[in-house]
Amino acid sequence: MPGITREEVAHLGRLSRLELKDEELDHFAGQLDEIIGAVARVSEVAGEDVPPTSHPLPLTNVMRPDVVRPSLTPRQALSGAPAQEQQRFKVPQILGED
């Protein structure tokens, strides 16, 4: 498998809107080549009988069930708020939307 070229790294840099120096092109070409080689080796190991997984061990949901418990009233929760509106915290607008 041929290694990744400086031109390919430069192309990836342009797509990523990165300005890469000549020495960075050589450095990243070597690193990307190693990464591609490692992925290829993993692909060789995985056989038809090995199901794809996201984690080597089975995971279970460890969340507790929702239970209604005593809590603050809206008035208590908003008591320290610098500004409030319709029983909600009022914060400065940041996106310029209405």
mmCIF file of N, CA and C in Angstrom:
data_model
loop_
_atom_site.group_PDB
_atom_site.id
_atom_site.type_symbol
_atom_site.label_atom_id
_atom_site.label_comp_id
_atom_site.label_asym_id
_atom_site.label_seq_id
_atom_site.Cartn_x
_atom_site.Cartn_y
_atom_site.Cartn_z
ATOM 1 N N MET A 1 0.846 -1.168 0.000
ATOM 2 C CA MET A 1 0.000 0.000 0.000
ATOM 3 C C MET A 1 0.896 1.237 0.000
ATOM 4 N N PRO A 2 0.790 2.086 -0.999
ATOM 5 C CA PRO A 2 1.640 3.268 -1.056
ATOM 6 C C PRO A 2 1.283 4.251 0.051
ATOM 7 N N GLY A 3 2.306 4.977 0.533
ATOM 8 C CA GLY A 3 2.091 5.944 1.608
ATOM 9 C C GLY A 3 1.340 7.171 1.116
ATOM 10 N N ILE A 4 0.839 7.927 2.058
ATOM 11 C CA ILE A 4 0.122 9.155 1.727
ATOM 12 C C ILE A 4 1.147 10.208 1.294
ATOM 13 N N THR A 5 0.838 10.961 0.285
ATOM 14 C CA THR A 5 1.786 11.918 -0.282
ATOM 15 C C THR A 5 1.611 13.305 0.337
ATOM 16 N N ARG A 6 2.626 14.148 0.137
ATOM 17 C CA ARG A 6 2.569 15.532 0.603
ATOM 18 C C ARG A 6 1.401 16.259 -0.064
ATOM 19 N N GLU A 7 1.164 15.926 -1.346
ATOM 20 C CA GLU A 7 0.079 16.582 -2.068
ATOM 21 C C GLU A 7 -1.277 16.222 -1.455
ATOM 22 N N GLU A 8 -1.426 14.965 -1.035
ATOM 23 C CA GLU A 8 -2.678 14.552 -0.397
ATOM 24 C C GLU A 8 -2.859 15.260 0.949
ATOM 25 N N VAL A 9 -1.764 15.411 1.697
ATOM 26 C CA VAL A 9 -1.830 16.122 2.976
ATOM 27 C C VAL A 9 -2.175 17.590 2.725
ATOM 28 N N ALA A 10 -1.566 18.189 1.709
ATOM 29 C CA ALA A 10 -1.862 19.580 1.372
ATOM 30 C C ALA A 10 -3.337 19.727 0.982
ATOM 31 N N HIS A 11 -3.851 18.756 0.236
ATOM 32 C CA HIS A 11 -5.267 18.786 -0.165
ATOM 33 C C HIS A 11 -6.169 18.693 1.069
ATOM 34 N N LEU A 12 -5.842 17.781 1.991
ATOM 35 C CA LEU A 12 -6.616 17.666 3.230
ATOM 36 C C LEU A 12 -6.549 18.965 4.031
ATOM 37 N N GLY A 13 -5.369 19.594 4.029
ATOM 38 C CA GLY A 13 -5.222 20.867 4.715
ATOM 39 C C GLY A 13 -6.112 21.947 4.110
ATOM 40 N N ARG A 14 -6.160 21.992 2.795
ATOM 41 C CA ARG A 14 -7.025 22.980 2.130
ATOM 42 C C ARG A 14 -8.494 22.719 2.440
ATOM 43 N N LEU A 15 -8.889 21.440 2.413
ATOM 44 C CA LEU A 15 -10.277 21.103 2.743
ATOM 45 C C LEU A 15 -10.616 21.501 4.180
ATOM 46 N N SER A 16 -9.621 21.390 5.067
ATOM 47 C CA SER A 16 -9.818 21.733 6.481
ATOM 48 C C SER A 16 -9.559 23.200 6.758
ATOM 49 N N ARG A 17 -9.211 23.928 5.703
ATOM 50 C CA ARG A 17 -8.889 25.353 5.818
ATOM 51 C C ARG A 17 -7.729 25.586 6.776
ATOM 52 N N LEU A 18 -6.708 24.720 6.655
ATOM 53 C CA LEU A 18 -5.489 24.852 7.439
ATOM 54 C C LEU A 18 -4.362 25.278 6.521
ATOM 55 N N GLU A 19 -3.573 26.213 6.958
ATOM 56 C CA GLU A 19 -2.405 26.632 6.201
ATOM 57 C C GLU A 19 -1.209 25.853 6.751
ATOM 58 N N LEU A 20 -0.708 24.891 5.983
ATOM 59 C CA LEU A 20 0.367 24.022 6.442
ATOM 60 C C LEU A 20 1.692 24.427 5.811
ATOM 61 N N LYS A 21 2.751 24.425 6.632
ATOM 62 C CA LYS A 21 4.103 24.713 6.143
ATOM 63 C C LYS A 21 4.686 23.444 5.530
ATOM 64 N N ASP A 22 5.761 23.592 4.756
ATOM 65 C CA ASP A 22 6.379 22.444 4.092
ATOM 66 C C ASP A 22 6.805 21.363 5.079
ATOM 67 N N GLU A 23 7.419 21.761 6.191
ATOM 68 C CA GLU A 23 7.861 20.748 7.167
ATOM 69 C C GLU A 23 6.672 20.058 7.825
ATOM 70 N N GLU A 24 5.545 20.766 7.960
ATOM 71 C CA GLU A 24 4.343 20.144 8.517
ATOM 72 C C GLU A 24 3.764 19.119 7.550
ATOM 73 N N LEU A 25 3.852 19.401 6.247
ATOM 74 C CA LEU A 25 3.348 18.441 5.254
ATOM 75 C C LEU A 25 4.077 17.119 5.387
ATOM 76 N N ASP A 26 5.411 17.170 5.507
ATOM 77 C CA ASP A 26 6.191 15.938 5.662
ATOM 78 C C ASP A 26 5.858 15.237 6.969
ATOM 79 N N HIS A 27 5.766 16.022 8.042
ATOM 80 C CA HIS A 27 5.483 15.451 9.364
ATOM 81 C C HIS A 27 4.105 14.777 9.390
ATOM 82 N N PHE A 28 3.085 15.492 8.903
ATOM 83 C CA PHE A 28 1.736 14.942 8.910
ATOM 84 C C PHE A 28 1.584 13.770 7.946
ATOM 85 N N ALA A 29 2.318 13.791 6.846
ATOM 86 C CA ALA A 29 2.250 12.669 5.901
ATOM 87 C C ALA A 29 2.691 11.392 6.593
ATOM 88 N N GLY A 30 3.769 11.468 7.365
ATOM 89 C CA GLY A 30 4.236 10.293 8.106
ATOM 90 C C GLY A 30 3.241 9.836 9.148
ATOM 91 N N GLN A 31 2.680 10.792 9.873
ATOM 92 C CA GLN A 31 1.702 10.439 10.910
ATOM 93 C C GLN A 31 0.435 9.826 10.315
ATOM 94 N N LEU A 32 -0.066 10.437 9.253
ATOM 95 C CA LEU A 32 -1.284 9.905 8.623
ATOM 96 C C LEU A 32 -1.030 8.528 8.028
ATOM 97 N N ASP A 33 0.158 8.321 7.495
ATOM 98 C CA ASP A 33 0.502 7.015 6.946
ATOM 99 C C ASP A 33 0.483 5.949 8.046
ATOM 100 N N GLU A 34 1.004 6.288 9.220
ATOM 101 C CA GLU A 34 0.972 5.346 10.350
ATOM 102 C C GLU A 34 -0.459 5.051 10.779
ATOM 103 N N ILE A 35 -1.302 6.072 10.821
ATOM 104 C CA ILE A 35 -2.705 5.890 11.220
ATOM 105 C C ILE A 35 -3.422 4.989 10.225
ATOM 106 N N ILE A 36 -3.221 5.254 8.943
ATOM 107 C CA ILE A 36 -3.870 4.439 7.908
ATOM 108 C C ILE A 36 -3.386 2.996 7.993
ATOM 109 N N GLY A 37 -2.098 2.805 8.256
ATOM 110 C CA GLY A 37 -1.557 1.453 8.413
ATOM 111 C C GLY A 37 -2.159 0.735 9.611
ATOM 112 N N ALA A 38 -2.339 1.449 10.726
ATOM 113 C CA ALA A 38 -2.927 0.839 11.918
ATOM 114 C C ALA A 38 -4.369 0.424 11.666
ATOM 115 N N VAL A 39 -5.117 1.258 10.972
ATOM 116 C CA VAL A 39 -6.506 0.914 10.646
ATOM 117 C C VAL A 39 -6.542 -0.296 9.725
ATOM 118 N N ALA A 40 -5.622 -0.362 8.783
ATOM 119 C CA ALA A 40 -5.567 -1.508 7.861
ATOM 120 C C ALA A 40 -5.263 -2.795 8.632
ATOM 121 N N ARG A 41 -4.352 -2.720 9.618
ATOM 122 C CA ARG A 41 -4.026 -3.916 10.410
ATOM 123 C C ARG A 41 -5.226 -4.383 11.222
ATOM 124 N N VAL A 42 -5.984 -3.451 11.773
ATOM 125 C CA VAL A 42 -7.183 -3.824 12.528
ATOM 126 C C VAL A 42 -8.199 -4.472 11.599
ATOM 127 N N SER A 43 -8.329 -3.941 10.402
ATOM 128 C CA SER A 43 -9.268 -4.504 9.432
ATOM 129 C C SER A 43 -8.894 -5.927 9.058
ATOM 130 N N GLU A 44 -7.601 -6.228 9.028
ATOM 131 C CA GLU A 44 -7.154 -7.584 8.693
ATOM 132 C C GLU A 44 -7.517 -8.563 9.799
ATOM 133 N N VAL A 45 -7.463 -8.133 11.050
ATOM 134 C CA VAL A 45 -7.715 -9.016 12.186
ATOM 135 C C VAL A 45 -9.187 -9.373 12.288
ATOM 136 N N ALA A 46 -10.049 -8.389 12.090
ATOM 137 C CA ALA A 46 -11.485 -8.637 12.228
ATOM 138 C C ALA A 46 -11.941 -9.601 11.136
ATOM 139 N N GLY A 47 -12.484 -10.715 11.565
ATOM 140 C CA GLY A 47 -12.955 -11.721 10.617
ATOM 141 C C GLY A 47 -14.456 -11.667 10.454
ATOM 142 N N GLU A 48 -14.935 -12.512 9.565
ATOM 143 C CA GLU A 48 -16.373 -12.580 9.306
ATOM 144 C C GLU A 48 -17.155 -13.004 10.549
ATOM 145 N N ASP A 49 -16.520 -13.792 11.431
ATOM 146 C CA ASP A 49 -17.218 -14.314 12.598
ATOM 147 C C ASP A 49 -17.179 -13.354 13.788
ATOM 148 N N VAL A 50 -16.540 -12.199 13.645
ATOM 149 C CA VAL A 50 -16.454 -11.229 14.733
ATOM 150 C C VAL A 50 -17.466 -10.117 14.479
ATOM 151 N N PRO A 51 -18.506 -10.024 15.314
ATOM 152 C CA PRO A 51 -19.510 -8.982 15.085
ATOM 153 C C PRO A 51 -18.941 -7.606 15.424
ATOM 154 N N PRO A 52 -19.335 -6.579 14.681
ATOM 155 C CA PRO A 52 -18.877 -5.229 15.005
ATOM 156 C C PRO A 52 -19.459 -4.775 16.333
ATOM 157 N N THR A 53 -18.639 -4.138 17.144
ATOM 158 C CA THR A 53 -19.082 -3.644 18.443
ATOM 159 C C THR A 53 -18.546 -2.244 18.670
ATOM 160 N N SER A 54 -19.183 -1.523 19.557
ATOM 161 C CA SER A 54 -18.690 -0.204 19.930
ATOM 162 C C SER A 54 -17.880 -0.265 21.215
ATOM 163 N N HIS A 55 -17.951 -1.396 21.923
ATOM 164 C CA HIS A 55 -17.262 -1.540 23.192
ATOM 165 C C HIS A 55 -16.945 -3.028 23.402
ATOM 166 N N PRO A 56 -15.780 -3.352 23.927
ATOM 167 C CA PRO A 56 -15.428 -4.767 24.076
ATOM 168 C C PRO A 56 -16.236 -5.511 25.137
ATOM 169 N N LEU A 57 -16.808 -4.787 26.094
ATOM 170 C CA LEU A 57 -17.588 -5.418 27.148
ATOM 171 C C LEU A 57 -19.045 -4.977 27.041
ATOM 172 N N PRO A 58 -19.980 -5.840 27.411
ATOM 173 C CA PRO A 58 -21.383 -5.435 27.343
ATOM 174 C C PRO A 58 -21.653 -4.301 28.336
ATOM 175 N N LEU A 59 -22.434 -3.334 27.906
ATOM 176 C CA LEU A 59 -22.777 -2.211 28.765
ATOM 177 C C LEU A 59 -24.235 -2.295 29.161
ATOM 178 N N THR A 60 -24.527 -1.828 30.365
ATOM 179 C CA THR A 60 -25.910 -1.781 30.808
ATOM 180 C C THR A 60 -26.220 -0.361 31.262
ATOM 181 N N ASN A 61 -27.468 0.001 31.205
ATOM 182 C CA ASN A 61 -27.902 1.309 31.633
ATOM 183 C C ASN A 61 -27.860 1.358 33.153
ATOM 184 N N VAL A 62 -27.120 2.298 33.703
ATOM 185 C CA VAL A 62 -26.973 2.383 35.153
ATOM 186 C C VAL A 62 -27.731 3.566 35.740
ATOM 187 N N MET A 63 -28.648 4.115 34.971
ATOM 188 C CA MET A 63 -29.408 5.259 35.467
ATOM 189 C C MET A 63 -30.504 4.806 36.402
ATOM 190 N N ARG A 64 -30.770 5.642 37.377
ATOM 191 C CA ARG A 64 -31.844 5.328 38.328
ATOM 192 C C ARG A 64 -33.187 5.722 37.721
ATOM 193 N N PRO A 65 -34.264 5.134 38.179
ATOM 194 C CA PRO A 65 -35.583 5.527 37.661
ATOM 195 C C PRO A 65 -35.943 6.931 38.141
ATOM 196 N N ASP A 66 -36.743 7.625 37.353
ATOM 197 C CA ASP A 66 -37.223 8.944 37.749
ATOM 198 C C ASP A 66 -38.240 8.796 38.870
ATOM 199 N N VAL A 67 -38.022 9.549 39.934
ATOM 200 C CA VAL A 67 -38.930 9.531 41.074
ATOM 201 C C VAL A 67 -39.220 10.977 41.451
ATOM 202 N N VAL A 68 -40.485 11.308 41.600
ATOM 203 C CA VAL A 68 -40.856 12.656 42.014
ATOM 204 C C VAL A 68 -40.514 12.805 43.490
ATOM 205 N N ARG A 69 -39.733 13.863 43.788
ATOM 206 C CA ARG A 69 -39.336 14.132 45.171
ATOM 207 C C ARG A 69 -39.587 15.605 45.472
ATOM 208 N N PRO A 70 -39.645 15.955 46.732
ATOM 209 C CA PRO A 70 -39.817 17.372 47.081
ATOM 210 C C PRO A 70 -38.682 18.200 46.469
ATOM 211 N N SER A 71 -39.055 19.389 46.003
ATOM 212 C CA SER A 71 -38.096 20.240 45.319
ATOM 213 C C SER A 71 -38.419 21.698 45.610
ATOM 214 N N LEU A 72 -37.661 22.599 45.012
ATOM 215 C CA LEU A 72 -37.911 24.029 45.169
ATOM 216 C C LEU A 72 -39.146 24.440 44.382
ATOM 217 N N THR A 73 -39.865 25.382 44.923
ATOM 218 C CA THR A 73 -40.958 25.976 44.164
ATOM 219 C C THR A 73 -40.341 26.926 43.137
ATOM 220 N N PRO A 74 -41.083 27.297 42.091
ATOM 221 C CA PRO A 74 -40.543 28.279 41.143
ATOM 222 C C PRO A 74 -40.094 29.570 41.830
ATOM 223 N N ARG A 75 -40.855 30.028 42.800
ATOM 224 C CA ARG A 75 -40.493 31.259 43.514
ATOM 225 C C ARG A 75 -39.165 31.088 44.257
ATOM 226 N N GLN A 76 -38.977 29.951 44.923
ATOM 227 C CA GLN A 76 -37.723 29.703 45.635
ATOM 228 C C GLN A 76 -36.541 29.604 44.660
ATOM 229 N N ALA A 77 -36.757 28.917 43.554
ATOM 230 C CA ALA A 77 -35.672 28.735 42.586
ATOM 231 C C ALA A 77 -35.253 30.066 41.965
ATOM 232 N N LEU A 78 -36.202 30.936 41.735
ATOM 233 C CA LEU A 78 -35.924 32.223 41.087
ATOM 234 C C LEU A 78 -35.592 33.332 42.077
ATOM 235 N N SER A 79 -35.591 33.036 43.373
ATOM 236 C CA SER A 79 -35.411 34.087 44.382
ATOM 237 C C SER A 79 -34.075 34.813 44.250
ATOM 238 N N GLY A 80 -33.051 34.171 43.804
ATOM 239 C CA GLY A 80 -31.749 34.814 43.672
ATOM 240 C C GLY A 80 -31.415 35.258 42.270
ATOM 241 N N ALA A 81 -32.344 35.088 41.349
ATOM 242 C CA ALA A 81 -32.088 35.441 39.951
ATOM 243 C C ALA A 81 -32.075 36.957 39.779
ATOM 244 N N PRO A 82 -31.109 37.484 39.010
ATOM 245 C CA PRO A 82 -31.096 38.924 38.773
ATOM 246 C C PRO A 82 -32.278 39.388 37.930
ATOM 247 N N ALA A 83 -32.795 38.514 37.074
ATOM 248 C CA ALA A 83 -33.951 38.857 36.246
ATOM 249 C C ALA A 83 -34.760 37.597 35.983
ATOM 250 N N GLN A 84 -36.081 37.768 35.916
ATOM 251 C CA GLN A 84 -36.955 36.632 35.628
ATOM 252 C C GLN A 84 -38.132 37.102 34.791
ATOM 253 N N GLU A 85 -38.713 36.130 34.075
ATOM 254 C CA GLU A 85 -39.868 36.435 33.225
ATOM 255 C C GLU A 85 -40.693 35.171 33.081
ATOM 256 N N GLN A 86 -41.963 35.219 33.355
ATOM 257 C CA GLN A 86 -42.884 34.094 33.231
ATOM 258 C C GLN A 86 -42.363 32.848 33.952
ATOM 259 N N GLN A 87 -41.948 33.022 35.176
ATOM 260 C CA GLN A 87 -41.408 31.944 36.022
ATOM 261 C C GLN A 87 -40.198 31.253 35.386
ATOM 262 N N ARG A 88 -39.370 32.027 34.692
ATOM 263 C CA ARG A 88 -38.145 31.499 34.074
ATOM 264 C C ARG A 88 -37.014 32.483 34.336
ATOM 265 N N PHE A 89 -35.788 31.984 34.316
ATOM 266 C CA PHE A 89 -34.630 32.856 34.396
ATOM 267 C C PHE A 89 -34.554 33.671 33.110
ATOM 268 N N LYS A 90 -34.353 34.969 33.222
ATOM 269 C CA LYS A 90 -34.222 35.816 32.045
ATOM 270 C C LYS A 90 -32.732 36.104 31.862
ATOM 271 N N VAL A 91 -32.242 35.774 30.671
ATOM 272 C CA VAL A 91 -30.822 35.958 30.370
ATOM 273 C C VAL A 91 -30.676 36.829 29.134
ATOM 274 N N PRO A 92 -29.512 37.447 28.953
ATOM 275 C CA PRO A 92 -29.320 38.281 27.766
ATOM 276 C C PRO A 92 -29.403 37.454 26.481
ATOM 277 N N GLN A 93 -29.962 38.067 25.453
ATOM 278 C CA GLN A 93 -30.081 37.423 24.141
ATOM 279 C C GLN A 93 -28.695 37.333 23.519
ATOM 280 N N ILE A 94 -28.340 36.156 22.942
ATOM 281 C CA ILE A 94 -27.006 35.993 22.363
ATOM 282 C C ILE A 94 -27.025 35.668 20.879
ATOM 283 N N LEU A 95 -28.133 35.231 20.336
ATOM 284 C CA LEU A 95 -28.176 34.795 18.940
ATOM 285 C C LEU A 95 -28.837 35.796 18.006
ATOM 286 N N GLY A 96 -29.364 36.863 18.529
ATOM 287 C CA GLY A 96 -30.014 37.846 17.678
ATOM 288 C C GLY A 96 -31.362 37.416 17.143
ATOM 289 N N GLU A 97 -31.988 36.449 17.786
ATOM 290 C CA GLU A 97 -33.304 35.971 17.364
ATOM 291 C C GLU A 97 -34.377 36.627 18.228
ATOM 292 N N ASP A 98 -35.595 36.674 17.709
ATOM 293 C CA ASP A 98 -36.711 37.222 18.496
ATOM 294 C C ASP A 98 -37.321 36.165 19.369
#
